[in-house]
Short mmCIF file of C-alpha atoms in Angstrom, two decimals:
data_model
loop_
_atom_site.label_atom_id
_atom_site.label_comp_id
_atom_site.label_asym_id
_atom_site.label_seq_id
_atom_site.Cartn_x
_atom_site.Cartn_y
_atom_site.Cartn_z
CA UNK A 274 -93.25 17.37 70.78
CA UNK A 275 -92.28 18.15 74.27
CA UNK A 276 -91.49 15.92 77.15
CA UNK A 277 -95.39 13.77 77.49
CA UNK A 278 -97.24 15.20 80.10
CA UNK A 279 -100.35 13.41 81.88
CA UNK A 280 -103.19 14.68 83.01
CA UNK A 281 -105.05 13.87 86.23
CA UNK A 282 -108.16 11.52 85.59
CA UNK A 283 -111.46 12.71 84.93
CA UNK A 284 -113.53 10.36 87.34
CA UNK A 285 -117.10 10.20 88.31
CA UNK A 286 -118.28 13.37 90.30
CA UNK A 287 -115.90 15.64 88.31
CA UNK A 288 -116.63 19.03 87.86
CA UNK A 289 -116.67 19.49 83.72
CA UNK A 290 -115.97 23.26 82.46
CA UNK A 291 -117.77 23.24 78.97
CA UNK A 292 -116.55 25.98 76.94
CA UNK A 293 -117.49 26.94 73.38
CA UNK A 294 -114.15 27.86 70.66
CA UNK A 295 -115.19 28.24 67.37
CA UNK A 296 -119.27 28.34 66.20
CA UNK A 297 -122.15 29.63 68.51
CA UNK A 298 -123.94 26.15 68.34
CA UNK A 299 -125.12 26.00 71.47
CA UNK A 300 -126.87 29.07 71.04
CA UNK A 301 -128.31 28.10 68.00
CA UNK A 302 -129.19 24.64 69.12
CA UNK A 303 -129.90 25.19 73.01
CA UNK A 304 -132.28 22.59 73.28
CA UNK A 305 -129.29 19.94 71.89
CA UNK A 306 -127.15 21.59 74.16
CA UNK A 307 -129.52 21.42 77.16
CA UNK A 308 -129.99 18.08 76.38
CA UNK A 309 -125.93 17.65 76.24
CA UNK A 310 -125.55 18.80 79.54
CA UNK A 311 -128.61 16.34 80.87
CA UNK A 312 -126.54 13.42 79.86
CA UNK A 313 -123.30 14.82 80.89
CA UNK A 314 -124.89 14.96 84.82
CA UNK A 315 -126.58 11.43 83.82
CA UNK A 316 -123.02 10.04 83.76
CA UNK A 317 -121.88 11.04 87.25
CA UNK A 318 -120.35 14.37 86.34
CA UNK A 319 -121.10 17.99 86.45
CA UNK A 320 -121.12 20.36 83.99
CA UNK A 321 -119.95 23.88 84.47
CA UNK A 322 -120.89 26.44 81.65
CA UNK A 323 -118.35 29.27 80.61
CA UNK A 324 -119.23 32.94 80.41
CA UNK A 325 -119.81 32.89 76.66
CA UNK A 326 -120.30 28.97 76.09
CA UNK A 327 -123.47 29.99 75.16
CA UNK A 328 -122.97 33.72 73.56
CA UNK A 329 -123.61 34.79 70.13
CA UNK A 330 -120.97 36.97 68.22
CA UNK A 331 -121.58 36.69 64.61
CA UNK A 332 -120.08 33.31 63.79
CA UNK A 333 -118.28 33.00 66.71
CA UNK A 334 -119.76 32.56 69.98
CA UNK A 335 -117.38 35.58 71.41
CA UNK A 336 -114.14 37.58 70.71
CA UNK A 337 -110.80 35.69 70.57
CA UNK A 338 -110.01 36.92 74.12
CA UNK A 339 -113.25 36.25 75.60
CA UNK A 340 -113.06 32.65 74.29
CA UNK A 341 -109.35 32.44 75.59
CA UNK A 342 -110.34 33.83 79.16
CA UNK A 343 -113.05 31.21 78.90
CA UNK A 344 -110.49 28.48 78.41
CA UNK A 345 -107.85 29.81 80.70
CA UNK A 346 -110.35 30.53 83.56
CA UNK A 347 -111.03 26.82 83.29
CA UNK A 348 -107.73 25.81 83.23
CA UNK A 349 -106.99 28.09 86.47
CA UNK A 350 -109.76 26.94 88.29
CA UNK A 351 -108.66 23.96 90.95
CA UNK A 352 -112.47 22.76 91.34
CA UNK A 353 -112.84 22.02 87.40
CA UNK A 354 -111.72 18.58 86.65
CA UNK A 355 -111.47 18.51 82.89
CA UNK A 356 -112.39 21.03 79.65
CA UNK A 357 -114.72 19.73 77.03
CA UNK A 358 -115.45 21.56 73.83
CA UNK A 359 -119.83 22.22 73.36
CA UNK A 360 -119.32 21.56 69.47
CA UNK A 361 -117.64 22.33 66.69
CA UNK A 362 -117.82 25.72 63.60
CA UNK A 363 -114.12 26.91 61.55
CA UNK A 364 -112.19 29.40 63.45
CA UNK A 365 -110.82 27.89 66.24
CA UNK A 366 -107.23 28.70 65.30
CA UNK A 367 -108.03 32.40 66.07
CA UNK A 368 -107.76 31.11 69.59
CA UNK A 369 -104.46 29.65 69.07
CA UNK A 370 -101.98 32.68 69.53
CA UNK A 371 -103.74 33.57 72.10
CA UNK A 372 -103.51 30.42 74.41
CA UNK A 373 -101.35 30.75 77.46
CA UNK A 374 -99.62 27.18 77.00
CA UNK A 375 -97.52 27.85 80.16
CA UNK A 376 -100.96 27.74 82.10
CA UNK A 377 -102.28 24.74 80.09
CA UNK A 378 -98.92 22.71 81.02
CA UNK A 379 -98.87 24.25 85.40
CA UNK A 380 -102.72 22.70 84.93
CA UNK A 381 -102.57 19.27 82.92
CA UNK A 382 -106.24 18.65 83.34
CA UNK A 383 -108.35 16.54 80.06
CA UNK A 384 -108.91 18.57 77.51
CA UNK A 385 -110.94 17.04 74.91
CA UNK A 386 -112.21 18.26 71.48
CA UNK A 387 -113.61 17.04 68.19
CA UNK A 388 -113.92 18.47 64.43
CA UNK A 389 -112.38 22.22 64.51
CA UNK A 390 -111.40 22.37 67.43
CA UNK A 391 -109.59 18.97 67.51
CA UNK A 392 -106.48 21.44 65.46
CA UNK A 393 -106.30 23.26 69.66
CA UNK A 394 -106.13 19.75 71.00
CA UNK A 395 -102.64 19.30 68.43
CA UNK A 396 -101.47 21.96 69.16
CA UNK A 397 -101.32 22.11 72.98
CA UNK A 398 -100.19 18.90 72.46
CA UNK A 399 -97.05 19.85 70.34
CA UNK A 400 -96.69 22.48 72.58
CA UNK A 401 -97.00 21.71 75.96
CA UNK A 402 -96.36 17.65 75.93
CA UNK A 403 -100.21 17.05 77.37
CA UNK A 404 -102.07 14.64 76.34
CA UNK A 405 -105.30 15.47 74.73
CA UNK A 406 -108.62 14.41 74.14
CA UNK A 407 -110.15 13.10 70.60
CA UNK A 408 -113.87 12.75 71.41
CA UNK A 409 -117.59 13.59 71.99
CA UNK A 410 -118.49 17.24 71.82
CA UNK A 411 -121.18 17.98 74.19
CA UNK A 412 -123.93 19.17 71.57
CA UNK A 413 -123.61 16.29 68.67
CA UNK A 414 -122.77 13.47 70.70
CA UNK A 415 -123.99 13.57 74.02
CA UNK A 416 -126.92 15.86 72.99
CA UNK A 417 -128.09 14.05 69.73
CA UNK A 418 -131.28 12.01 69.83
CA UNK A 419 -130.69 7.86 69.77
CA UNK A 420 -126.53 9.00 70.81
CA UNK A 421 -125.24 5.60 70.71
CA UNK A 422 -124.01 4.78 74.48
CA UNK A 423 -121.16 3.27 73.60
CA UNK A 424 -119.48 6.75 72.59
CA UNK A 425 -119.74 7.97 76.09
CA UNK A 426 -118.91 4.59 77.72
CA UNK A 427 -115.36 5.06 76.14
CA UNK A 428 -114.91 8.45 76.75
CA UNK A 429 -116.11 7.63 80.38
CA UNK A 430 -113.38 4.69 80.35
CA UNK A 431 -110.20 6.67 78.36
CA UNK A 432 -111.01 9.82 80.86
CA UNK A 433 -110.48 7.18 84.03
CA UNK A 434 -107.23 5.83 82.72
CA UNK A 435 -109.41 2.61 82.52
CA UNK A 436 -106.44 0.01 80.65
CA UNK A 437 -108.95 -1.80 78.94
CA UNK A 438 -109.83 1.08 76.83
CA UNK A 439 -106.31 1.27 75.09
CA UNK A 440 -107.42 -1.30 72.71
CA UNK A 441 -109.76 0.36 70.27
CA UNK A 442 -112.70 -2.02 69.70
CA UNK A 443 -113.28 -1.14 65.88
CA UNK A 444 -112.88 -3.34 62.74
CA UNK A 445 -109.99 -1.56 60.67
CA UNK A 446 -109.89 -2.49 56.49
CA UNK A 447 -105.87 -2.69 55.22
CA UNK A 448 -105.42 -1.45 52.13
CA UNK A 449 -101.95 -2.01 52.91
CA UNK A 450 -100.55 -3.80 55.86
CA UNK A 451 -97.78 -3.65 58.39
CA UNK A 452 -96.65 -2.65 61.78
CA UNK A 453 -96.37 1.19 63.00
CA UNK A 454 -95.42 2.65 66.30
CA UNK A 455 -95.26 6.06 67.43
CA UNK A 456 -97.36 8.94 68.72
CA UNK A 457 -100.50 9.84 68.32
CA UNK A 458 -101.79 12.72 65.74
CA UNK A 459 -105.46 12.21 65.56
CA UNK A 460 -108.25 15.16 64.36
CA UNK A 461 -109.95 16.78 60.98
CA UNK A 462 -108.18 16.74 58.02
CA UNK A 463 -109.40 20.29 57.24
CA UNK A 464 -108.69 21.23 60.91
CA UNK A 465 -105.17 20.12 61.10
CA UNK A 466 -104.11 21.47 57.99
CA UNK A 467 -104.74 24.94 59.48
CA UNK A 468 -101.38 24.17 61.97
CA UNK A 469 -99.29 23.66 58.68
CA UNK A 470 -96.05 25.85 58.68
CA UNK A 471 -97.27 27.63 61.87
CA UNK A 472 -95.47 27.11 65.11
CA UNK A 473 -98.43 25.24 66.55
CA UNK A 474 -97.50 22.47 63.98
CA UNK A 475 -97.59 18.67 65.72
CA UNK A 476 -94.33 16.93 65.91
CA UNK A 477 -94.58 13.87 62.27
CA UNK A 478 -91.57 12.13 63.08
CA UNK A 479 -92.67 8.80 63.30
CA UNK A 480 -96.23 9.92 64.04
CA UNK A 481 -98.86 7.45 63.80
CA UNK A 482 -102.11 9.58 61.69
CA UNK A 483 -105.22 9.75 62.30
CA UNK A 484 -107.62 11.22 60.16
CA UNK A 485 -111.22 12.13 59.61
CA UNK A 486 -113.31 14.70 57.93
CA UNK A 487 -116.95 15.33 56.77
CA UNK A 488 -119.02 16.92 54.20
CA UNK A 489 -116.05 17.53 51.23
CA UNK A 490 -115.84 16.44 47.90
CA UNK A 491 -112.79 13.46 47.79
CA UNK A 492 -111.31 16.45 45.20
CA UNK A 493 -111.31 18.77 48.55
CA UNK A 494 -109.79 16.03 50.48
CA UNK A 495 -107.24 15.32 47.94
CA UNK A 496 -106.08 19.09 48.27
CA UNK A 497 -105.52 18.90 52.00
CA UNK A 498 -103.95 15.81 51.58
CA UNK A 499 -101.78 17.33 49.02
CA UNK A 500 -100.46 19.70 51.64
CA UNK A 501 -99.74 17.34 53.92
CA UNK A 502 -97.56 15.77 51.42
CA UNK A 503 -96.02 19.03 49.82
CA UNK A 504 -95.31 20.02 53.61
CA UNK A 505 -93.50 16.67 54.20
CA UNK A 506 -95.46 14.91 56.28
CA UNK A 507 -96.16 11.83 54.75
CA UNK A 508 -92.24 11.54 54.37
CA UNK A 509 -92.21 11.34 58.50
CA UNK A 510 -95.13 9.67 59.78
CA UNK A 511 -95.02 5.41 60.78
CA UNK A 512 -98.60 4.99 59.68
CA UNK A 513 -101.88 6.02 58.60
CA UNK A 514 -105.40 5.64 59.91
CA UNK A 515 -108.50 7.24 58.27
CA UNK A 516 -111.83 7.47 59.60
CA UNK A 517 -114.98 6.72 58.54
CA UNK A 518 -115.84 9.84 56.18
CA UNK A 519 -119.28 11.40 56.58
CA UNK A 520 -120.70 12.51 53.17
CA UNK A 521 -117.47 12.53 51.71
CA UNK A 522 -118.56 11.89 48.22
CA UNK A 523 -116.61 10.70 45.34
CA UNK A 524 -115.42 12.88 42.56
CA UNK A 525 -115.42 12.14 39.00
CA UNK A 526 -116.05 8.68 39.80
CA UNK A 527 -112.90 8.70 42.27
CA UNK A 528 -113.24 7.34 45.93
CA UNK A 529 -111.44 8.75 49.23
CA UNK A 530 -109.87 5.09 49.36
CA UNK A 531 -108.54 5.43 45.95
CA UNK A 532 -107.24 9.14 46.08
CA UNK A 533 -106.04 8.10 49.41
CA UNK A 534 -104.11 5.22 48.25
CA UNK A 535 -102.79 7.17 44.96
CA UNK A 536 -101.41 10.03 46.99
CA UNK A 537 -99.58 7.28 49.44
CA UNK A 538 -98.65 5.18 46.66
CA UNK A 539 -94.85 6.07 47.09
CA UNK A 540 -94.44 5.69 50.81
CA UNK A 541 -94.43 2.12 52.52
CA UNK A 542 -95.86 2.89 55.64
CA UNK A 543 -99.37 0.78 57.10
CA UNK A 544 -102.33 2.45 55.61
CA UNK A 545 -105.94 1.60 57.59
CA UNK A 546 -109.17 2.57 56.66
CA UNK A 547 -112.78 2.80 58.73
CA UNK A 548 -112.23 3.99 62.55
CA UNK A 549 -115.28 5.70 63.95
CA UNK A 550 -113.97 8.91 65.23
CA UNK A 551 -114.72 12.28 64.38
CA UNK A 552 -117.93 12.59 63.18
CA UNK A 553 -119.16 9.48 62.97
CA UNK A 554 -122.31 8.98 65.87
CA UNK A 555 -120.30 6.03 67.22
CA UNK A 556 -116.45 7.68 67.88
CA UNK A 557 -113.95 6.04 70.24
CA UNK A 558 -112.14 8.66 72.33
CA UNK A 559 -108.18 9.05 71.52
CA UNK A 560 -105.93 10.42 73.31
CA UNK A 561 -103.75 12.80 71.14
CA UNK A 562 -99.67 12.37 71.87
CA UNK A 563 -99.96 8.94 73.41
CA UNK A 564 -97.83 6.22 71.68
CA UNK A 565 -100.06 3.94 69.83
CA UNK A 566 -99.19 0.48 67.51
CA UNK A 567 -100.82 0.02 64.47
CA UNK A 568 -100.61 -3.60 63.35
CA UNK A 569 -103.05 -5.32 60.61
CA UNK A 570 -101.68 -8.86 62.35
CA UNK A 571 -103.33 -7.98 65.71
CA UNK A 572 -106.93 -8.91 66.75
CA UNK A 573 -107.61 -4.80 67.30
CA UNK A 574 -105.55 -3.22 64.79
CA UNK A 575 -105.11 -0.09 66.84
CA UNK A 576 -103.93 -0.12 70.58
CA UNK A 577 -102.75 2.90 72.66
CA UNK A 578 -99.43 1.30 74.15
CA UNK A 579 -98.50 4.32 76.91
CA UNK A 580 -100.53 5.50 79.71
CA UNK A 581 -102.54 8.56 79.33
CA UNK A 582 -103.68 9.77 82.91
CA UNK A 583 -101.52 10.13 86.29
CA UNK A 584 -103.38 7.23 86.94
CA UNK A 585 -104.57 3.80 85.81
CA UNK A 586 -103.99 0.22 84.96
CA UNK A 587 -100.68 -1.47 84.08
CA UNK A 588 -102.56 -4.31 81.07
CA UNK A 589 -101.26 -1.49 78.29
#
């Protein structure tokens, strides 16, 4: 990874650029998105829609370079504040040689993402050095019905650089303790693997992992896995943390916990099961390339241990 770079603060009164990168949800769902945005300017900021954030081009909501120019005109732009993805879909990575990460590092603004395109938040991390965003989408979080508040209270707080928010508030299960430090991975399983052998691939040495996914078979999830392993990666990383799983479901009587912990059974490193993030409707906001400690003897098992924004509280 290069050198950490931190963005500027995303505060109340900031100007949001909502761009879609993958799936043409919001024009599928444009009541959810409409909805999105309500809650969005509810919270003190306001949202700024891309040309095609709301286009439909098959299963993408545009071409690969009219999603890029969406993103880069964003990025360009001194009176938008931050980028935040509408929702999610599979083909983000076409955007990914396409990305001008010179740009994205001359303009360290928040850039936050979840599900697909949480594999763009990695790699402009592992790129560039910038911090990134693990958090709501603007469709499925802020625009679902009965959105619990608390996900946008700690995106609210981790965009701020508020200091309190480095210690994630969620009840962790061991299923094999210890004490990791290191940088942050954090995004879908699925997602991620797609930055496997390419050059977009995040830096593992003593990465701390976080990992999520929804709607697989554990079998599907032991693949990826697999991968990740075959690749090398669990050879590097300090520790593991995995999500809560949405309709994961177990195959041939075989849990994600147990594949999970047959897979690591080699390595020694802390393994930590059940943070909501991802696509769970309660999901703390993480901040991708930050260093983090893992530590099943602390009161929060998860703490983000380096500052994230230009600005912002010293109790880290």
């Amino acid at each position: 990874m290069s050198a950490r770079l931190l963005p500027a603060p995303l505060t109340k009164g900031g100007r949001v650029g909502v761009v879609t990168v993958s799936a043409p949800e919001p024009a599928a769902h444009p009541d959810v998105f409409d909805r999105g945005l309500d809650r969005l300017r509810s919270r003190g900021y306001e949202p700024v829609i891309a040309s095609h954030a709301t286009s439909r081009d098959g299963y993408r909501a545009g071409s690969e370079t009219q999603l890029v120019d969406d993103f880069h005109a964003f990025l360009a732009d001194p009176g938008i504040d931050a980028v935040v993805c509408a929702g999610g879909g599979k083909s983000a990575n076409r955007l990914l040689r396409g990305l001008d990460y010179e740009l994205i590092a001359e303009h360290p603004k928040p850039i936050m993402g979840v599900s697909d395109p949480s594999l763009l938040l990695n790699a402009i991390t592992a790129r560039t050095g910038l911090i990134t965003f693990h958090g709501p989408a603007v469709l499925w979080d802020f625009g679902a019905e009965g959105a619990p508040a608390a996900t946008g209270d700690h995106f609210a707080a981790v965009l701020a650089g508020d200091a309190a928010a480095a210690r994630i508030d969620a009840p962790l299960t061991w299923a094999r303790t210890g004490t990791a430090r290191g940088h942050l991975v954090a995004g879908c399983l699925s997602s991620l693997r797609c930055l496997l052998g390419t050059v977009w691939e995040p830096d593992w040495n003593g990465a701390v992992l976080a990992w999520e996914d929804a709607f697989k078979p554990v079998e599907q999830l032991d693949q990826a896995l697999t991968h990740f392993r075959d690749r090398g990666v669990l050879d590097q990383i300090a520790g593991m943390v995995v999500g809560e799983l949405v309709s994961c479901e177990p195959s041939g009587g075989v849990s994600a916990h147990e594949m999970v912990m047959d897979l690591c059974a080699e390595y020694d490193f802390p393994v930590a099961f059940g943070l909501p993030f991802g696509h769970t409707p309660l999901k703390h906001t993480l901040p991708v390339g930050a260093e983090a400690l893992l530590d099943s003897n602390a009161a929060r098992g998860l703490t983000i241990t380096s500052p994230w924004t230009t600005q912002g509280g010293d109790e880290r």
